[in-house]
XYZ file of N, CA, C and O in Angstrom:
616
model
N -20.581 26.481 -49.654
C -21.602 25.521 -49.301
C -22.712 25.578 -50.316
O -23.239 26.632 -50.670
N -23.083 24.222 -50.825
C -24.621 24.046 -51.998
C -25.435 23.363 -51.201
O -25.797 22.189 -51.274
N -25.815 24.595 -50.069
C -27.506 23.744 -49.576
C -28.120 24.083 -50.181
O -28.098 25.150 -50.795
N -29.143 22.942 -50.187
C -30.623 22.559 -50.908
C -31.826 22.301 -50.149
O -33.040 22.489 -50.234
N -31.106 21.873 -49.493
C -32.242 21.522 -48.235
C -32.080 21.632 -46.912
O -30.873 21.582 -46.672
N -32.828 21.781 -45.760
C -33.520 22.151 -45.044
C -34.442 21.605 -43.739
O -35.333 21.033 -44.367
N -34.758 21.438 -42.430
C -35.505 21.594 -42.068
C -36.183 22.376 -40.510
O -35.559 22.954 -39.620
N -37.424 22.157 -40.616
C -37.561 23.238 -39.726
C -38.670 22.496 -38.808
O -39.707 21.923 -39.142
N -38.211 22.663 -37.800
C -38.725 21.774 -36.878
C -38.965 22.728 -35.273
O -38.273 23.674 -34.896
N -39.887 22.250 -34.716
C -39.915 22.621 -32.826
C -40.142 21.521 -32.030
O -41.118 21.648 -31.292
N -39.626 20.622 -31.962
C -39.897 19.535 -31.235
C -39.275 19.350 -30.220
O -39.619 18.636 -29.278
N -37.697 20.373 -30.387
C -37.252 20.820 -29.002
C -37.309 22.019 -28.773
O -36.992 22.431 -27.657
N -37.817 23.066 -29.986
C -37.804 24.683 -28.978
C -39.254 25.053 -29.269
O -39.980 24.427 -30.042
N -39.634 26.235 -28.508
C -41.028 27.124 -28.764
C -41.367 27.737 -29.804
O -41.462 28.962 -29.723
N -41.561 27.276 -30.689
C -42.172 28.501 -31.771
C -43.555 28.225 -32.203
O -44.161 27.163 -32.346
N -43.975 29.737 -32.411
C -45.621 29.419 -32.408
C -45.971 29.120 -33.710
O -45.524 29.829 -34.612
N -46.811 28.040 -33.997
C -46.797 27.350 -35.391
C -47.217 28.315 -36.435
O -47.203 28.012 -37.628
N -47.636 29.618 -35.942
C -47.788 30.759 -37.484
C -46.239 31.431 -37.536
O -45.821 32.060 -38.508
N -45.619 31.225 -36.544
C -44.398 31.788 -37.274
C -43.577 30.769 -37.961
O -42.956 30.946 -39.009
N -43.666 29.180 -36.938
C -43.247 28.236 -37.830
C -43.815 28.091 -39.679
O -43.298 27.540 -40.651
N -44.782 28.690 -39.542
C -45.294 28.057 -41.264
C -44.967 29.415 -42.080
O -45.114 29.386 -43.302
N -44.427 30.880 -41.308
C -43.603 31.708 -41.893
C -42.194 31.390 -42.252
O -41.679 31.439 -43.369
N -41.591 31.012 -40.966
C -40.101 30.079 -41.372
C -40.394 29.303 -42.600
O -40.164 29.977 -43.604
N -40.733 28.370 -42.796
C -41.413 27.447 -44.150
C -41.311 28.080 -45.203
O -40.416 28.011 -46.046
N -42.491 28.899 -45.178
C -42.640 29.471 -46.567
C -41.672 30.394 -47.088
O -41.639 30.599 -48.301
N -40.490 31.263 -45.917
C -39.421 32.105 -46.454
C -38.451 30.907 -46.957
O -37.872 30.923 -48.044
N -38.383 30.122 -46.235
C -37.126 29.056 -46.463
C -37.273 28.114 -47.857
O -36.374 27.404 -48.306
N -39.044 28.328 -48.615
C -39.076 27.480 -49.360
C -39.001 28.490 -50.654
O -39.954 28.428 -51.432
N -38.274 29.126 -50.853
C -38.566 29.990 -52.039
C -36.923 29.914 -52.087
O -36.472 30.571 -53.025
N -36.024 29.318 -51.357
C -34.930 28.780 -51.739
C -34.288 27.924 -51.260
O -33.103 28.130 -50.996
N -34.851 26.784 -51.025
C -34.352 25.627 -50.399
C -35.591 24.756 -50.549
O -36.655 25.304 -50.837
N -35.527 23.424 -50.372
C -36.423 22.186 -50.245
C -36.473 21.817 -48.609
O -35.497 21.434 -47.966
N -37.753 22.007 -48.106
C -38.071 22.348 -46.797
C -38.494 20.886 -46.490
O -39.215 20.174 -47.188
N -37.897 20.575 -45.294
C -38.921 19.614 -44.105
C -39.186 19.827 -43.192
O -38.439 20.343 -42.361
N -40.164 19.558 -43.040
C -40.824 20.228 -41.686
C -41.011 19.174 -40.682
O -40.753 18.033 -41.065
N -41.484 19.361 -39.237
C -41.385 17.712 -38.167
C -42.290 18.187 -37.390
O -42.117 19.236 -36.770
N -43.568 17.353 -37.308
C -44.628 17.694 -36.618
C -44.458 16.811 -35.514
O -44.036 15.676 -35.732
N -44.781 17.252 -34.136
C -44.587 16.252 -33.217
C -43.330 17.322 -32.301
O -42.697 18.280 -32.745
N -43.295 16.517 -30.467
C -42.546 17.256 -29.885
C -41.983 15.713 -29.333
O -42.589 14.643 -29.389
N -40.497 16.013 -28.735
C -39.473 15.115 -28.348
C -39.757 14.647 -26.945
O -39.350 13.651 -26.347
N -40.867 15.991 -26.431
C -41.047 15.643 -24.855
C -42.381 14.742 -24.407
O -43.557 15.091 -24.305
N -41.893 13.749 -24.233
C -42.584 12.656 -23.903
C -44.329 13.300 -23.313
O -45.294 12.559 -23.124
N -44.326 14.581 -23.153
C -45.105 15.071 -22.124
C -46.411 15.613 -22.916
O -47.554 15.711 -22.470
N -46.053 15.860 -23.893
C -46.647 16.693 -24.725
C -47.524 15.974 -25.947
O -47.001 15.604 -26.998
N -49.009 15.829 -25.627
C -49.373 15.007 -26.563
C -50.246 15.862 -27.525
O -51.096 16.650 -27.109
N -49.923 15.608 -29.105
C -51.080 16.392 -29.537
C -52.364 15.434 -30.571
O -52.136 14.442 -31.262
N -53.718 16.151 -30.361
C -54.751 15.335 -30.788
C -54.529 15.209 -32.046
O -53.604 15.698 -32.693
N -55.895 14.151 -32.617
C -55.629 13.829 -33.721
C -55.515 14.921 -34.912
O -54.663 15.035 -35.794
N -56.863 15.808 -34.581
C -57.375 17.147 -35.158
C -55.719 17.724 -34.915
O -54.936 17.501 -35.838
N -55.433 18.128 -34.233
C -54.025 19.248 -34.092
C -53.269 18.127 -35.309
O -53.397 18.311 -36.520
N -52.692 17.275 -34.866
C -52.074 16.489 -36.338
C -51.876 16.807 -37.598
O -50.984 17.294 -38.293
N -53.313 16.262 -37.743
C -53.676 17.361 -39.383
C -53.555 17.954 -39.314
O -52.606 18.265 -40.032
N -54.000 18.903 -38.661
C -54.123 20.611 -38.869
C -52.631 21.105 -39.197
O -52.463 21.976 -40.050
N -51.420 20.467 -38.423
C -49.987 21.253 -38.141
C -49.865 20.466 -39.585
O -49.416 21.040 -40.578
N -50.128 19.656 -39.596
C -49.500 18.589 -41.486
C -49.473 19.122 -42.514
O -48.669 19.216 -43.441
N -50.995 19.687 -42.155
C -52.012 20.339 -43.444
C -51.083 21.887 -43.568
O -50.519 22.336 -44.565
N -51.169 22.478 -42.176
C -50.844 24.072 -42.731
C -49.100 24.037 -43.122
O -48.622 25.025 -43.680
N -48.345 23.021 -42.839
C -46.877 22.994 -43.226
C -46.657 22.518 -44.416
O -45.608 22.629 -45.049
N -47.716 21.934 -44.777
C -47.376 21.712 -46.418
C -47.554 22.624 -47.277
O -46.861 22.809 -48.278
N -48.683 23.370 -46.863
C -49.693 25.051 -47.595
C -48.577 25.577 -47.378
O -48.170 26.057 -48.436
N -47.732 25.767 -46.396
C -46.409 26.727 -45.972
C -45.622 26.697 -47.086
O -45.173 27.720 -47.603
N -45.355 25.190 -47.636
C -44.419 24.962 -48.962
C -43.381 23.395 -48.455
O -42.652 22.571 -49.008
N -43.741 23.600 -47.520
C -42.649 22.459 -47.057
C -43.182 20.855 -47.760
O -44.371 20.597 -47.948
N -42.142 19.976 -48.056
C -41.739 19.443 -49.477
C -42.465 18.157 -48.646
O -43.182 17.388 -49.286
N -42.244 17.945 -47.147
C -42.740 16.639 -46.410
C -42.548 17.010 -45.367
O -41.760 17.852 -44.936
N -43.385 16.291 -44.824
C -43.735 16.711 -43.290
C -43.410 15.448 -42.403
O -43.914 14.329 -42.491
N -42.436 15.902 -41.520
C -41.961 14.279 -40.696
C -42.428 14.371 -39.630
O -42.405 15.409 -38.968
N -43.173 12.809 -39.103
C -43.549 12.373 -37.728
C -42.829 12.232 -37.184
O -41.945 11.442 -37.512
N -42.791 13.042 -35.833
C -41.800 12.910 -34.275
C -41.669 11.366 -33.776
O -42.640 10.788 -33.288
N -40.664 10.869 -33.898
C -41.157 9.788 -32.996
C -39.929 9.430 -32.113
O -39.925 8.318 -31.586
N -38.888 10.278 -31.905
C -37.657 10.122 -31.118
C -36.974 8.741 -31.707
O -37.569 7.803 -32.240
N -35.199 8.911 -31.402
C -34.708 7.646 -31.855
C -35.460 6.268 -31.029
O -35.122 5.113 -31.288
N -36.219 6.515 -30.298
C -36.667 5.269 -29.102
C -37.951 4.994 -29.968
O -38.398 3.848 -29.956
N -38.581 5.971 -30.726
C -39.866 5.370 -31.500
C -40.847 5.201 -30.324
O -41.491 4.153 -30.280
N -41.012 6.075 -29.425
C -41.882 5.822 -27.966
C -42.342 7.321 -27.701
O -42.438 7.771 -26.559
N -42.629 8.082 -28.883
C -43.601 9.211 -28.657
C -44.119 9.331 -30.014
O -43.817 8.437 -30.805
N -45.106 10.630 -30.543
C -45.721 10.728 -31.340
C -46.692 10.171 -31.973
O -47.838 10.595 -31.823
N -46.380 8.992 -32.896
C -47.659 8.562 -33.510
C -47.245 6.549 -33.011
O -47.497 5.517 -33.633
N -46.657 6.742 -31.869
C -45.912 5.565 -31.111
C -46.387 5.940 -29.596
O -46.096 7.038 -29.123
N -47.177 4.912 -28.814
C -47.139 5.060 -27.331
C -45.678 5.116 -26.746
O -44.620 5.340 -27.334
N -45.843 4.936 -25.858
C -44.800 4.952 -24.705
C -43.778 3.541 -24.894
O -42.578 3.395 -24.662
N -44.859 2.553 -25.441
C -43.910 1.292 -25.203
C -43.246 0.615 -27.002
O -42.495 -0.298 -27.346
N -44.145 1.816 -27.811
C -43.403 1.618 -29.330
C -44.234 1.379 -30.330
O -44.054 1.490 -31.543
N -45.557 0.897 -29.464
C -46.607 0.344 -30.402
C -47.438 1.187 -31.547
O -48.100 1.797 -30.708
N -47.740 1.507 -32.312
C -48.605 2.254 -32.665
C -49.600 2.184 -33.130
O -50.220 1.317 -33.746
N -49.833 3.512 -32.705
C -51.294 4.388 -32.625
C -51.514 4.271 -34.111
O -50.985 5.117 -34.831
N -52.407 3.089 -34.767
C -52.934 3.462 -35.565
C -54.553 3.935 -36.061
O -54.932 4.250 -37.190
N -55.149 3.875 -35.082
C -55.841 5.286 -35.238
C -55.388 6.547 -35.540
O -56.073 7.132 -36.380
N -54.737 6.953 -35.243
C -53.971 8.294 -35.604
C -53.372 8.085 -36.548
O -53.686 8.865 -37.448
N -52.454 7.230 -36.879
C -52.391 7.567 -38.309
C -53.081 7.293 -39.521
O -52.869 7.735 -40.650
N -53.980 6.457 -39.094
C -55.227 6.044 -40.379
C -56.009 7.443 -40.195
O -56.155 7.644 -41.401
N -56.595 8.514 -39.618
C -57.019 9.196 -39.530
C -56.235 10.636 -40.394
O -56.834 11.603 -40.864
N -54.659 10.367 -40.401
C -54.043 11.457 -40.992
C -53.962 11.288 -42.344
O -54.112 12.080 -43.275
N -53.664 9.971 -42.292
C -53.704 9.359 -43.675
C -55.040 10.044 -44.759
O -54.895 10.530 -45.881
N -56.189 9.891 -44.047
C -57.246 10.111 -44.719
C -57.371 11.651 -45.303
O -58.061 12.004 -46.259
N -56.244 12.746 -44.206
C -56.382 14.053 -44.326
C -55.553 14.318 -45.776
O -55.790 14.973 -46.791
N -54.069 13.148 -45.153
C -52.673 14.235 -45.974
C -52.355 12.505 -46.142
O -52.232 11.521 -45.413
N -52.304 12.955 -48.029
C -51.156 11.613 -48.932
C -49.936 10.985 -48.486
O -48.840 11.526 -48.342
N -50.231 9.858 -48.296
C -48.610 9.210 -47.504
C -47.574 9.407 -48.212
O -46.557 8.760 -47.965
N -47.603 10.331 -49.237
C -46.497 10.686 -49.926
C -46.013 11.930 -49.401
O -44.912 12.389 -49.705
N -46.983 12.591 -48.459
C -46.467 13.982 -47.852
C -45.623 13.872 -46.936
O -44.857 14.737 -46.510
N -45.780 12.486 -46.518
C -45.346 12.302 -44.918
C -44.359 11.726 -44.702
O -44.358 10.824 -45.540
N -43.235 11.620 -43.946
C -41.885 10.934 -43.660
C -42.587 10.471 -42.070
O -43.001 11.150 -41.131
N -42.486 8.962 -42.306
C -42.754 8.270 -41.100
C -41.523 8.319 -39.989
O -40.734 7.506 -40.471
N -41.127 8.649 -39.185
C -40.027 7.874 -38.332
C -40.789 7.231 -37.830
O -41.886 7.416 -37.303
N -39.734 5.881 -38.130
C -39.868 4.223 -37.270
C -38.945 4.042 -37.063
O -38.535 3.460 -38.068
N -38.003 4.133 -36.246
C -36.337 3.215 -35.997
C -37.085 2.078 -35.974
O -36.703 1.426 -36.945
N -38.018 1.425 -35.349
C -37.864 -0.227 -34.633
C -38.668 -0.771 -35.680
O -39.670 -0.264 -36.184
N -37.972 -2.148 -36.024
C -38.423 -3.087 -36.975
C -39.811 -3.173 -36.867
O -40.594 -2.894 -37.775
N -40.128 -3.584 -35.680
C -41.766 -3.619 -35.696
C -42.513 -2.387 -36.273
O -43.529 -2.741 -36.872
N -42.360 -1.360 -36.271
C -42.803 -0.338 -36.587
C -42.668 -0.153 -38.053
O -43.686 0.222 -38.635
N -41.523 -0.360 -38.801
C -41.115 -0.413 -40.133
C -42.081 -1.147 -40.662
O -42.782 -0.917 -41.647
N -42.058 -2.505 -39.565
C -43.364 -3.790 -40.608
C -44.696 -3.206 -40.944
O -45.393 -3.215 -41.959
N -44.856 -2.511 -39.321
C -46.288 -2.024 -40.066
C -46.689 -1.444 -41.199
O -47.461 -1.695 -42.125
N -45.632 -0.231 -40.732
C -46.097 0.591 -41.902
C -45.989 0.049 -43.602
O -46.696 0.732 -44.343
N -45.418 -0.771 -44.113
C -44.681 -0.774 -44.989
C -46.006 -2.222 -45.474
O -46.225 -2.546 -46.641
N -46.584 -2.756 -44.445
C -47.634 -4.065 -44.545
C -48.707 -3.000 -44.655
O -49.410 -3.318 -45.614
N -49.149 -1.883 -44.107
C -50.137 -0.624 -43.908
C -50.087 0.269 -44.921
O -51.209 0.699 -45.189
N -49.011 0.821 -45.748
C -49.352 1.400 -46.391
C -48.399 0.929 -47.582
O -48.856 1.213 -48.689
N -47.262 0.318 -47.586
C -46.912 -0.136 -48.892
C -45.018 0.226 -48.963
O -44.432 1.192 -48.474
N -44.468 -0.883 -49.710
C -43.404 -1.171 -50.021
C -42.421 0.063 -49.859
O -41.257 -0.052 -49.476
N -42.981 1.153 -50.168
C -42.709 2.499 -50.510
C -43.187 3.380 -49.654
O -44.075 4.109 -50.096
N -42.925 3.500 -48.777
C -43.747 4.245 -47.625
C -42.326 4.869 -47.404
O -41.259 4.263 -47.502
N -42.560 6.595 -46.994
C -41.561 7.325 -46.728
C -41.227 6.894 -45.407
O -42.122 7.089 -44.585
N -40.052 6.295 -44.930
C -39.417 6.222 -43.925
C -38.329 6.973 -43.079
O -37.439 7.454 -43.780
N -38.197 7.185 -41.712
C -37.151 7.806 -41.487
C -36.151 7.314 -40.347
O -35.821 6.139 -40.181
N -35.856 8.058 -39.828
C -35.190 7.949 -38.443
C -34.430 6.581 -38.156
O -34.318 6.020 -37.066
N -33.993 6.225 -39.246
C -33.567 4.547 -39.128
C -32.145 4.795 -39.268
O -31.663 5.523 -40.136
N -31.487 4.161 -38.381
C -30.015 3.838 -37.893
C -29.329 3.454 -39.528
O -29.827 2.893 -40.504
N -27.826 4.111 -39.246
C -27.297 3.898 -40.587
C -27.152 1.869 -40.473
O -27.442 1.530 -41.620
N -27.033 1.337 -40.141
C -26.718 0.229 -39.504
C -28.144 -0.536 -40.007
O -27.917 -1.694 -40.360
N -29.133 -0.256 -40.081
C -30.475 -0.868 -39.962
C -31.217 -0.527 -41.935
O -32.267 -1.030 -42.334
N -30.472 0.235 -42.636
C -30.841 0.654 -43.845
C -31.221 -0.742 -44.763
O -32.239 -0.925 -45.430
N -30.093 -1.635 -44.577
C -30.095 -2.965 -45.544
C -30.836 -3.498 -45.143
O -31.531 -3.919 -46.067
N -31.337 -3.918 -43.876
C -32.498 -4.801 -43.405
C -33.622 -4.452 -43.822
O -34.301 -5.129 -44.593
N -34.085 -2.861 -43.147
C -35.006 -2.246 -44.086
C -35.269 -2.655 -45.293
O -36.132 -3.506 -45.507
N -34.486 -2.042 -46.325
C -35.115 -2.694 -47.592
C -34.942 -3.977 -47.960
O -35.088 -3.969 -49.182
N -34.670 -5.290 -47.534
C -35.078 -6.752 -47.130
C -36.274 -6.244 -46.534
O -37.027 -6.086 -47.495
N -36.775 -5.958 -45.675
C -37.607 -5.712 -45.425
C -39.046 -5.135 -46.619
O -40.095 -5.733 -46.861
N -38.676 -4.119 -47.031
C -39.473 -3.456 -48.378
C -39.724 -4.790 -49.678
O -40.705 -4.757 -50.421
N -38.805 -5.746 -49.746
C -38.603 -6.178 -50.985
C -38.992 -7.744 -50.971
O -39.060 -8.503 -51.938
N -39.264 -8.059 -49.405
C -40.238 -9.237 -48.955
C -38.937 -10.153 -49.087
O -39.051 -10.992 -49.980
N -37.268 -10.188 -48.132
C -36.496 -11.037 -48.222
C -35.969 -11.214 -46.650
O -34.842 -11.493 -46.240
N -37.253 -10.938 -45.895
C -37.579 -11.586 -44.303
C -38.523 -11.677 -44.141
O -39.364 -11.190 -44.897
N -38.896 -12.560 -42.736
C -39.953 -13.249 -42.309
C -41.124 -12.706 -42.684
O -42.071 -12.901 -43.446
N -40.590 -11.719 -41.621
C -41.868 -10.279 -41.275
C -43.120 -10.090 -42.834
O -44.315 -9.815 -42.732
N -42.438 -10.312 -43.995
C -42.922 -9.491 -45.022
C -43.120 -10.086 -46.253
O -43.705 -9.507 -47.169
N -42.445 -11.767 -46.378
C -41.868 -12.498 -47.477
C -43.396 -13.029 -47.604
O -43.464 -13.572 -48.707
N -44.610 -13.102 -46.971
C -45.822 -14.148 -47.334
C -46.309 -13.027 -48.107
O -46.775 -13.230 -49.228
N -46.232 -11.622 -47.513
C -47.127 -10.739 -48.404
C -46.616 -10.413 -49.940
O -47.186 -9.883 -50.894
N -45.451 -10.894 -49.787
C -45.387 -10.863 -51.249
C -45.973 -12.112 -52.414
O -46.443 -11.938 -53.538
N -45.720 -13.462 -51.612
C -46.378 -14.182 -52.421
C -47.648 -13.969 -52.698
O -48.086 -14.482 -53.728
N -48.405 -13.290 -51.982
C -49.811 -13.134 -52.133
C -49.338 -12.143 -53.394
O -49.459 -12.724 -54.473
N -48.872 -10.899 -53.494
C -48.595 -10.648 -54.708
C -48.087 -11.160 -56.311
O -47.987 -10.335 -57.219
């Protein structure tokens, strides 16, 4: 086996985030680390401050990008309940940690639009269905609805 990469995540088990950013930093001295801030259980919300903070210390850890939780339903994390998002929270993380640190999960188109109208053509994306990849970038490249005016403005 030639692994390279990696990630390290608690979004379904307990680990306390100083041992998580120990996992990290052993794992990044031979492998390319991702890390996933955010938990799967609908129950569990964390503030904006905790956000950063887990973003900030998993990158210091070594980890290469740090991915937003947002379940295949896109209805937790930096997504309410019904998909929409919280962008307060992420304009606020944004301001902490470079959208280049960050791997968004968006499965749902709407969510893709934003981000991609919010922060740009190139916005790290994730959690998107093998099935949904080509639309996506129609999407990125302004060759649907959603996205085709903002390019003429370009």
């Amino acid at each position: 086996w030639d692994l390279q990469m990696c990630e390290v995540s608690d979004g379904c088990i307990n680990i306390e985030h100083e041992k998580k950013c120990e996992y990290i930093h052993d794992l990044s001295k031979k492998f390319c680390v991702v890390s996933e801030v955010g938990s799967k259980d609908e129950n569990t919300n964390l503030s904006t401050k905790e956000w950063c903070e887990l973003m900030s210390r998993e990158l210091e850890a070594g980890s290469w990008k740090v991915i937003s939780e947002a379940r295949e339903g896109g209805n937790i994390g930096v997504f309410n309940k019904k998909g929409e998002v919280k962008s307060n929270l992420i304009n606020t993380i944004l301001e902490k940690i470079p959208s280049k640190n960050i791997i968004w999960e968006a499965p749902k188109k709407e969510q893709q639009v934003w981000f991609i109208k919010s922060i740009g053509a190139n916005v790290n994306l994730g959690n998107i269905s093998y099935n949904e990849v080509i639309p996506l970038e129609t999407l990125r490249i302004g060759l649907r609805g959603d996205t085709f005016f903002d390019y003429l403005k370009n």
